[in-house]
mmCIF file of C-alpha atoms and ligand atoms in Angstrom:
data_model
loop_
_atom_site.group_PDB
_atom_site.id
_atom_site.type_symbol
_atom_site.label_atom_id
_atom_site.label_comp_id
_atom_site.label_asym_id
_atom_site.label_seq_id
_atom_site.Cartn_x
_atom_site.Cartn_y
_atom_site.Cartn_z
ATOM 1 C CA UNK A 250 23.634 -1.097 -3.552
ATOM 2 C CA UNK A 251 20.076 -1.428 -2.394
ATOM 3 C CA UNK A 252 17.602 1.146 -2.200
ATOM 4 C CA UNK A 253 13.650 0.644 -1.259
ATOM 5 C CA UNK A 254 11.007 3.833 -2.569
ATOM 6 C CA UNK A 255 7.978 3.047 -0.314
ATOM 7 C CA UNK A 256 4.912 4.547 -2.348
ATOM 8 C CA UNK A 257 7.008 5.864 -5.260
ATOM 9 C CA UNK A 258 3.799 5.910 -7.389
ATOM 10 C CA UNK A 259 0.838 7.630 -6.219
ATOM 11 C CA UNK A 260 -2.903 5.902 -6.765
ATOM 12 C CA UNK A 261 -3.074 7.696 -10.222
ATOM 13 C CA UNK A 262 0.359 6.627 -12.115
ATOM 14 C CA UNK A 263 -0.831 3.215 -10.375
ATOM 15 C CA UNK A 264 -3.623 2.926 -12.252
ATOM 16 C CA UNK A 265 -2.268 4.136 -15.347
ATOM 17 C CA UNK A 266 0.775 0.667 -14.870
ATOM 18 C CA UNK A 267 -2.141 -1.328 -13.678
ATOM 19 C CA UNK A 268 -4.270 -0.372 -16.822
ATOM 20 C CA UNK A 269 -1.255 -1.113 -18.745
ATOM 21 C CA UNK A 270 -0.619 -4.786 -17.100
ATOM 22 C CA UNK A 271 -3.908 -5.678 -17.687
ATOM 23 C CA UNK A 272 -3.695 -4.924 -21.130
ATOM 24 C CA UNK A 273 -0.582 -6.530 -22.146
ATOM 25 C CA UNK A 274 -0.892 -9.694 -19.956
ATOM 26 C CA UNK A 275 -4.332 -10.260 -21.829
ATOM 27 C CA UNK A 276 -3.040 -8.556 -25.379
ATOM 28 C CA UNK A 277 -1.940 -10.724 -28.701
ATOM 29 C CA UNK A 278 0.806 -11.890 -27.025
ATOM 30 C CA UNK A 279 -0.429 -12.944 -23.475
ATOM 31 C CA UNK A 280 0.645 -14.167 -19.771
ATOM 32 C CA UNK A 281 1.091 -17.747 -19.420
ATOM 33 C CA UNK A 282 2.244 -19.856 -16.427
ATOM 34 C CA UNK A 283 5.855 -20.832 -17.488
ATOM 35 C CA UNK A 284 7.265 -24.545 -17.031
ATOM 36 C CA UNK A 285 10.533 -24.507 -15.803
ATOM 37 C CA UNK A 286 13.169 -26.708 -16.241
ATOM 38 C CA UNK A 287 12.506 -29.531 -13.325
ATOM 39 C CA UNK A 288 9.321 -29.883 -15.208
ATOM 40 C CA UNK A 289 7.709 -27.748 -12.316
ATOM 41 C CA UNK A 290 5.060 -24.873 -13.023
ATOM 42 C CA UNK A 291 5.330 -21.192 -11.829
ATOM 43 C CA UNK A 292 3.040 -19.632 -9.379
ATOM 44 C CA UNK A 293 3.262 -16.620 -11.147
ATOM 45 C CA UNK A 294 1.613 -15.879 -14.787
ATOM 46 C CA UNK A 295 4.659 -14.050 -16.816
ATOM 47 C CA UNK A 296 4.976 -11.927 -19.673
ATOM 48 C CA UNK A 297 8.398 -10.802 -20.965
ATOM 49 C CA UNK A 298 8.365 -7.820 -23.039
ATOM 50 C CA UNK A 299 11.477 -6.860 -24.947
ATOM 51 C CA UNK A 300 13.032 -10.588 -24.796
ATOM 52 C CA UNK A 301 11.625 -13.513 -23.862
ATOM 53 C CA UNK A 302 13.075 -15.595 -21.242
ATOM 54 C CA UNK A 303 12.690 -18.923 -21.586
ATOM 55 C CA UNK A 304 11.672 -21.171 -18.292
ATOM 56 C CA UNK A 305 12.885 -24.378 -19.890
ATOM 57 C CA UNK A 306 17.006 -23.099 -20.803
ATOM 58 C CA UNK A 307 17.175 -19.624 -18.635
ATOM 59 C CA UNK A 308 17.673 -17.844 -21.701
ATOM 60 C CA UNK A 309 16.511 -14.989 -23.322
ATOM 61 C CA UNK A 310 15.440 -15.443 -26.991
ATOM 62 C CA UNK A 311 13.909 -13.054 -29.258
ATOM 63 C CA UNK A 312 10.536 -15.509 -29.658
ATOM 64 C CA UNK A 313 8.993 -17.796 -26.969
ATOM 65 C CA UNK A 314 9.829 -21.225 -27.837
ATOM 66 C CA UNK A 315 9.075 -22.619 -24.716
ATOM 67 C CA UNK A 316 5.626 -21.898 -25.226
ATOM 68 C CA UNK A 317 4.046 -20.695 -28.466
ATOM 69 C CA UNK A 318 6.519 -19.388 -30.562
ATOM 70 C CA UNK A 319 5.167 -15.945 -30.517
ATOM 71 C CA UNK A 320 7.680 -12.890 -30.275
ATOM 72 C CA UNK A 321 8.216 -10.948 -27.260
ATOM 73 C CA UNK A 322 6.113 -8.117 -27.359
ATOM 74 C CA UNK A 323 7.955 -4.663 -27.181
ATOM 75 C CA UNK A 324 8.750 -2.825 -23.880
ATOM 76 C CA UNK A 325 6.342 0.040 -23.981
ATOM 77 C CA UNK A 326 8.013 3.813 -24.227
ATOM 78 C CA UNK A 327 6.401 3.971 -20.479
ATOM 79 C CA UNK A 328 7.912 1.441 -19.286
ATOM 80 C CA UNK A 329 10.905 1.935 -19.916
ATOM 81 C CA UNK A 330 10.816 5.757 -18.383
ATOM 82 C CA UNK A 331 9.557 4.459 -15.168
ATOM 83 C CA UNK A 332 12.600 2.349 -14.774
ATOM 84 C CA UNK A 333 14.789 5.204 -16.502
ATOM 85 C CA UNK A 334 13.455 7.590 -13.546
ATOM 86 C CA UNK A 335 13.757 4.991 -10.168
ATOM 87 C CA UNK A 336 17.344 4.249 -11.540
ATOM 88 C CA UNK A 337 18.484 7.601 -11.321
ATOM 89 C CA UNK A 338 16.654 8.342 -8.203
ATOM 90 C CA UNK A 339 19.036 5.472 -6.861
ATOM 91 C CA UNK A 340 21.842 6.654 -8.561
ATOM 92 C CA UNK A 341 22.514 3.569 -10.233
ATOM 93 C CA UNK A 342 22.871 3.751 -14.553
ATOM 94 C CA UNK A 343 19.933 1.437 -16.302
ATOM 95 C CA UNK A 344 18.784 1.562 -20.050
ATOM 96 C CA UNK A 345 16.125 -0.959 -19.284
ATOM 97 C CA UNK A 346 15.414 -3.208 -22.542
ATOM 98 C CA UNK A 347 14.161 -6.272 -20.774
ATOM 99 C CA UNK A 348 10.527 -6.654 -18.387
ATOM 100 C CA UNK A 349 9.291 -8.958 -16.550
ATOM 101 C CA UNK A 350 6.029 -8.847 -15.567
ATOM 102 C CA UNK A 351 4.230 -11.194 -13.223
ATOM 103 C CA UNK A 352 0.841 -11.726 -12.034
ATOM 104 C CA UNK A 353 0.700 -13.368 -8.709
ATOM 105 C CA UNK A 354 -3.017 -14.212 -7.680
ATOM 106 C CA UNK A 355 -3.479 -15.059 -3.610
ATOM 107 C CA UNK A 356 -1.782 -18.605 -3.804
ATOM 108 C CA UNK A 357 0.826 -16.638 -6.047
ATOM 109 C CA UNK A 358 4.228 -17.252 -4.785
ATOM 110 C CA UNK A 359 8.235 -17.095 -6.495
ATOM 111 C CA UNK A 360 11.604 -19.671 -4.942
ATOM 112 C CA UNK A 361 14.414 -17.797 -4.091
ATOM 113 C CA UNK A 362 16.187 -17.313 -6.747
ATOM 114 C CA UNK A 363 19.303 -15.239 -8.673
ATOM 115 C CA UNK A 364 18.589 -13.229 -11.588
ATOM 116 C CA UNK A 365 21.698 -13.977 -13.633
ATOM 117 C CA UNK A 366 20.480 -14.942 -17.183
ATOM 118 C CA UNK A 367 20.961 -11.125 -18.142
ATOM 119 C CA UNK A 368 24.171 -10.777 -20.249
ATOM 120 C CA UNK A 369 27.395 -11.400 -18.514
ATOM 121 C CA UNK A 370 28.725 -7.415 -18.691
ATOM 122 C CA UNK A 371 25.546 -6.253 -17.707
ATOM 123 C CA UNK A 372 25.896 -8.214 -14.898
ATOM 124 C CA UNK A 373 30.049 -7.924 -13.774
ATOM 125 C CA UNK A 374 28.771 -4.127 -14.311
ATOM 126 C CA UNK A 375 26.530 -4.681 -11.476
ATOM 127 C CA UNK A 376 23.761 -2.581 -13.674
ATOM 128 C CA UNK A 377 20.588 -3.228 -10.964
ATOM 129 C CA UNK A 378 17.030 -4.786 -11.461
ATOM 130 C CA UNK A 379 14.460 -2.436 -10.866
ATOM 131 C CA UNK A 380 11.373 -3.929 -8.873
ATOM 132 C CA UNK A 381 8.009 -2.301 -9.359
ATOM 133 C CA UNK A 382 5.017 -3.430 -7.262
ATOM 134 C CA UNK A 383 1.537 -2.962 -8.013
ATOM 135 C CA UNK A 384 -1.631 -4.789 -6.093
ATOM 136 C CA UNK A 385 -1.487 -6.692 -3.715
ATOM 137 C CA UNK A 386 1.421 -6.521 -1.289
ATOM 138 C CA UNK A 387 3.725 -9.178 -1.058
ATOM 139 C CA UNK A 388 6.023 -11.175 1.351
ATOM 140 C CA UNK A 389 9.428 -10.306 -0.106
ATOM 141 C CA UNK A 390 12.629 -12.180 0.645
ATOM 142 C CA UNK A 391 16.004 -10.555 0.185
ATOM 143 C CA UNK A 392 19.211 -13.132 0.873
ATOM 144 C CA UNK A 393 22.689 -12.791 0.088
ATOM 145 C CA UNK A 394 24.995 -14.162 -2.475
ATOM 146 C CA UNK A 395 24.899 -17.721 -1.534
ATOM 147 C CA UNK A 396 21.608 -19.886 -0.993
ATOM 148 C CA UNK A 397 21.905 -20.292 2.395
ATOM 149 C CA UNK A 398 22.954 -16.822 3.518
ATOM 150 C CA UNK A 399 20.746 -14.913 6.030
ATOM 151 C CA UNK A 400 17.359 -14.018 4.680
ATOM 152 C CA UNK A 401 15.325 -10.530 5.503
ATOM 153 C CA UNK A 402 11.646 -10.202 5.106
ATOM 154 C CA UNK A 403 9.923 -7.405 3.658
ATOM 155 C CA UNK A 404 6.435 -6.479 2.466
ATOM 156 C CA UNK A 405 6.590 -4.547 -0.764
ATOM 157 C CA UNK A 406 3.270 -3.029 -1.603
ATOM 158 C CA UNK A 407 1.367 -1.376 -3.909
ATOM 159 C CA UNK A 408 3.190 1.573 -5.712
ATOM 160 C CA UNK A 409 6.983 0.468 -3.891
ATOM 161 C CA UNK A 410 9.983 0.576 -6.054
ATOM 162 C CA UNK A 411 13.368 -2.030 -4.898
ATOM 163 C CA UNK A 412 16.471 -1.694 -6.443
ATOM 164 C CA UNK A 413 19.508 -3.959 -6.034
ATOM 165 C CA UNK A 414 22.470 -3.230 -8.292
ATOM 166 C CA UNK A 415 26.429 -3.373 -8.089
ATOM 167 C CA UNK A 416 27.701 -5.516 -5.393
ATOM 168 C CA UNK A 417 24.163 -6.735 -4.440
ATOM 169 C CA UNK A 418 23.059 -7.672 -8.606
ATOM 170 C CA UNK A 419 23.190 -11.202 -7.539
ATOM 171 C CA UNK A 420 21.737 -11.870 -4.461
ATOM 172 C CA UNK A 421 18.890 -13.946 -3.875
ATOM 173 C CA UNK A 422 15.007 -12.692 -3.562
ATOM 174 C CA UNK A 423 11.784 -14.301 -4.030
ATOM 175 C CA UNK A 424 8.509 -14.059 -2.651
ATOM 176 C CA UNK A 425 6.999 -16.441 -0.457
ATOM 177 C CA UNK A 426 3.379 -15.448 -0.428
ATOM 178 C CA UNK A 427 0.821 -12.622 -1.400
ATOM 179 C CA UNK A 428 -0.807 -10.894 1.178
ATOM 180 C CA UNK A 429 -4.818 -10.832 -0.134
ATOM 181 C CA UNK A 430 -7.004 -7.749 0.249
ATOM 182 C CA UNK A 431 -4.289 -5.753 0.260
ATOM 183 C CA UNK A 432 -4.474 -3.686 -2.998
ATOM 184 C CA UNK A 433 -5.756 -0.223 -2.902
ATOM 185 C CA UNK A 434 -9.814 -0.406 -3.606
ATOM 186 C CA UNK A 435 -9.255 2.360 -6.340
ATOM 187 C CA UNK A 436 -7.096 -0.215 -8.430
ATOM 188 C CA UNK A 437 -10.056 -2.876 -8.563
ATOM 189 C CA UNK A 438 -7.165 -5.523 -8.744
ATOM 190 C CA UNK A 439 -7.381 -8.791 -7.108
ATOM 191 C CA UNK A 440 -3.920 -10.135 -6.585
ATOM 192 C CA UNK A 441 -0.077 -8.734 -7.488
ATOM 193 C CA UNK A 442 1.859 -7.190 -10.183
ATOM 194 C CA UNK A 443 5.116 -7.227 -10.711
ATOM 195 C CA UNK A 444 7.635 -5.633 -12.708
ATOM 196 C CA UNK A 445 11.191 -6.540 -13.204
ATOM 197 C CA UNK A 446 13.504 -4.297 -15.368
ATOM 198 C CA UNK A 447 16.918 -5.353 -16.266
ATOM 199 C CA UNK A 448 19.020 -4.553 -19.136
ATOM 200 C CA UNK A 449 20.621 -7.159 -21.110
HETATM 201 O O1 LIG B 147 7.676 -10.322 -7.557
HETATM 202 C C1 LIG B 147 8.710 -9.907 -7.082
HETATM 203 O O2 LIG B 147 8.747 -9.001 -6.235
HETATM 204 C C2 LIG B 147 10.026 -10.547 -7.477
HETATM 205 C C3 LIG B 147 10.033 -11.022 -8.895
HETATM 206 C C4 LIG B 147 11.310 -11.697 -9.256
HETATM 207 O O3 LIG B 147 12.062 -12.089 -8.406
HETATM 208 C C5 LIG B 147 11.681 -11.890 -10.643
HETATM 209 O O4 LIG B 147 10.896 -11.569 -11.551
HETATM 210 O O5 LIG B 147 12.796 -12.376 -10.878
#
C-alpha cells in the first residue's frame, strides 16, 4: 500500500510547516547531525520529536543519549493532524506519536535504508510512515523488501505527501541527492525538509 499526494499542501500550510521546522530544529532542543553506528555521520541534520531515535543502537529512547542527553521534544498538536489527515486520505489507520524531521542542505543525501526500529506490532500491523516534503525537491528512491530488489526513482517536492504502509511498511527508500533551487521562492528556504511520521 503506497500512495503519492503531489502538492498536498498549498504555498500557505507550507509556510506555516516550514515556519514550524525552522523553529524546532533551532529551538531548546535542536537538530544535530547524528553518528551512526559504523562511526559514520548523517547527511541529514535530525530532530526527533515525540521519541528520540538513537543513531548509535536504532532505538528509540525517551532522552537523546547519543548526543546530549536532552529529552525529545513533544510532537506538536499540528503535527500530528497533518499526518492524522494524509493517513486517512490513503485509507491507511495512523495515530502518529513519533517525527522525524530532517534537514537536508544541497550536499544533503540519506542510504537506502528500512525503517523498522518502530515497535514490532506497529510494524506486523503494517501501520504506514507518512512522508512530508517541504523545500527543496529531492531524488527519492523506493526499493523493495530486500536490498538488492529493483529500485524506482522519484522526485518528491515541495508540499508532496508518500505513504507506504501494510505490505510495503518495510521496503527500502532513501534519497540520493537534493535537487538545489528547487524550493518555492515564497518559502525563502535553502535546502529540504523532511518529515517522517510513524507510530510506535
Ligand atoms: O527524506 C526523505 O524523503 C526520506 C527520509 C527517511 O527515509 C527517513 O527519515 O527514514
Amino acid at each position: 500500500m503506497i500512495q503519492r499526494f503531489t502538492h498536498y499542501l498549498d504555498l500557505e500550510r507550507q509556510r506555516t510547516f516550514v515556519d514550524e521546522c525552522r523553529a524546532l530544529m533551532d529551538g531548546a532542543v535542536p537538530a544535530y547531525v547524528p553518528t551512526v553506528r559504523g562511526g559514520g555521520k548523517m547527511h541529514v541534520r535530525m530532530l526527533c520529536l515525540g521519541r528520540h531515535w538513537n543513531g548509535l543502537t536504532y532505538r528509540y529512547e525517551p532522552t537523546r543519549s547519543d548526543f546530549d542527553n536532552l529529552p525529545a521534544p513533544p510532537l506538536p498538536q499540528s503535527f500530528r493532524a497533518l499526518a492524522a489527515d494524509i493517513a486517512r486520505d490513503a485509507e491507511l489507520p495512523l495515530a502518529a506519536d513519533i517525527c522525524i524531521l530532517n534537514y537536508y542542505d544541497a550536499d544533503g543525501r540519506m542510504g537506502l535504508h528500512q525503517d523498522k526500529d518502530e515497535g514490532a506490532e506497529s510494524i506486523a500491523a503494517g501501520v504506514p510512515v507518512v512522508s512530508v516534503s517541504l523545500g527543496d525537491t529531492a531524488r527519492f528512491l523506493f526499493g523493495g523488501l530486500k536490498r538488492r530488489d529493483p529500485i524506482e526513482t522519484m522526485l518528491l517536492e515541495s508540499g508532496d505527501a508518500f505513504v507506504f504502509g501494510g505490505p510495503s511498511r518495510l521496503r527500502y527508500h532513501g534519497v540520493s541527492r537534493i535537487v538545489p533551487h528547487t524550493a518555492p521562492p515564497e518559502l525563502h528556504l535553502t535546502g529540504r525538509f523532511n518529515l517522517t511520521f510513524r507510530q510506535f
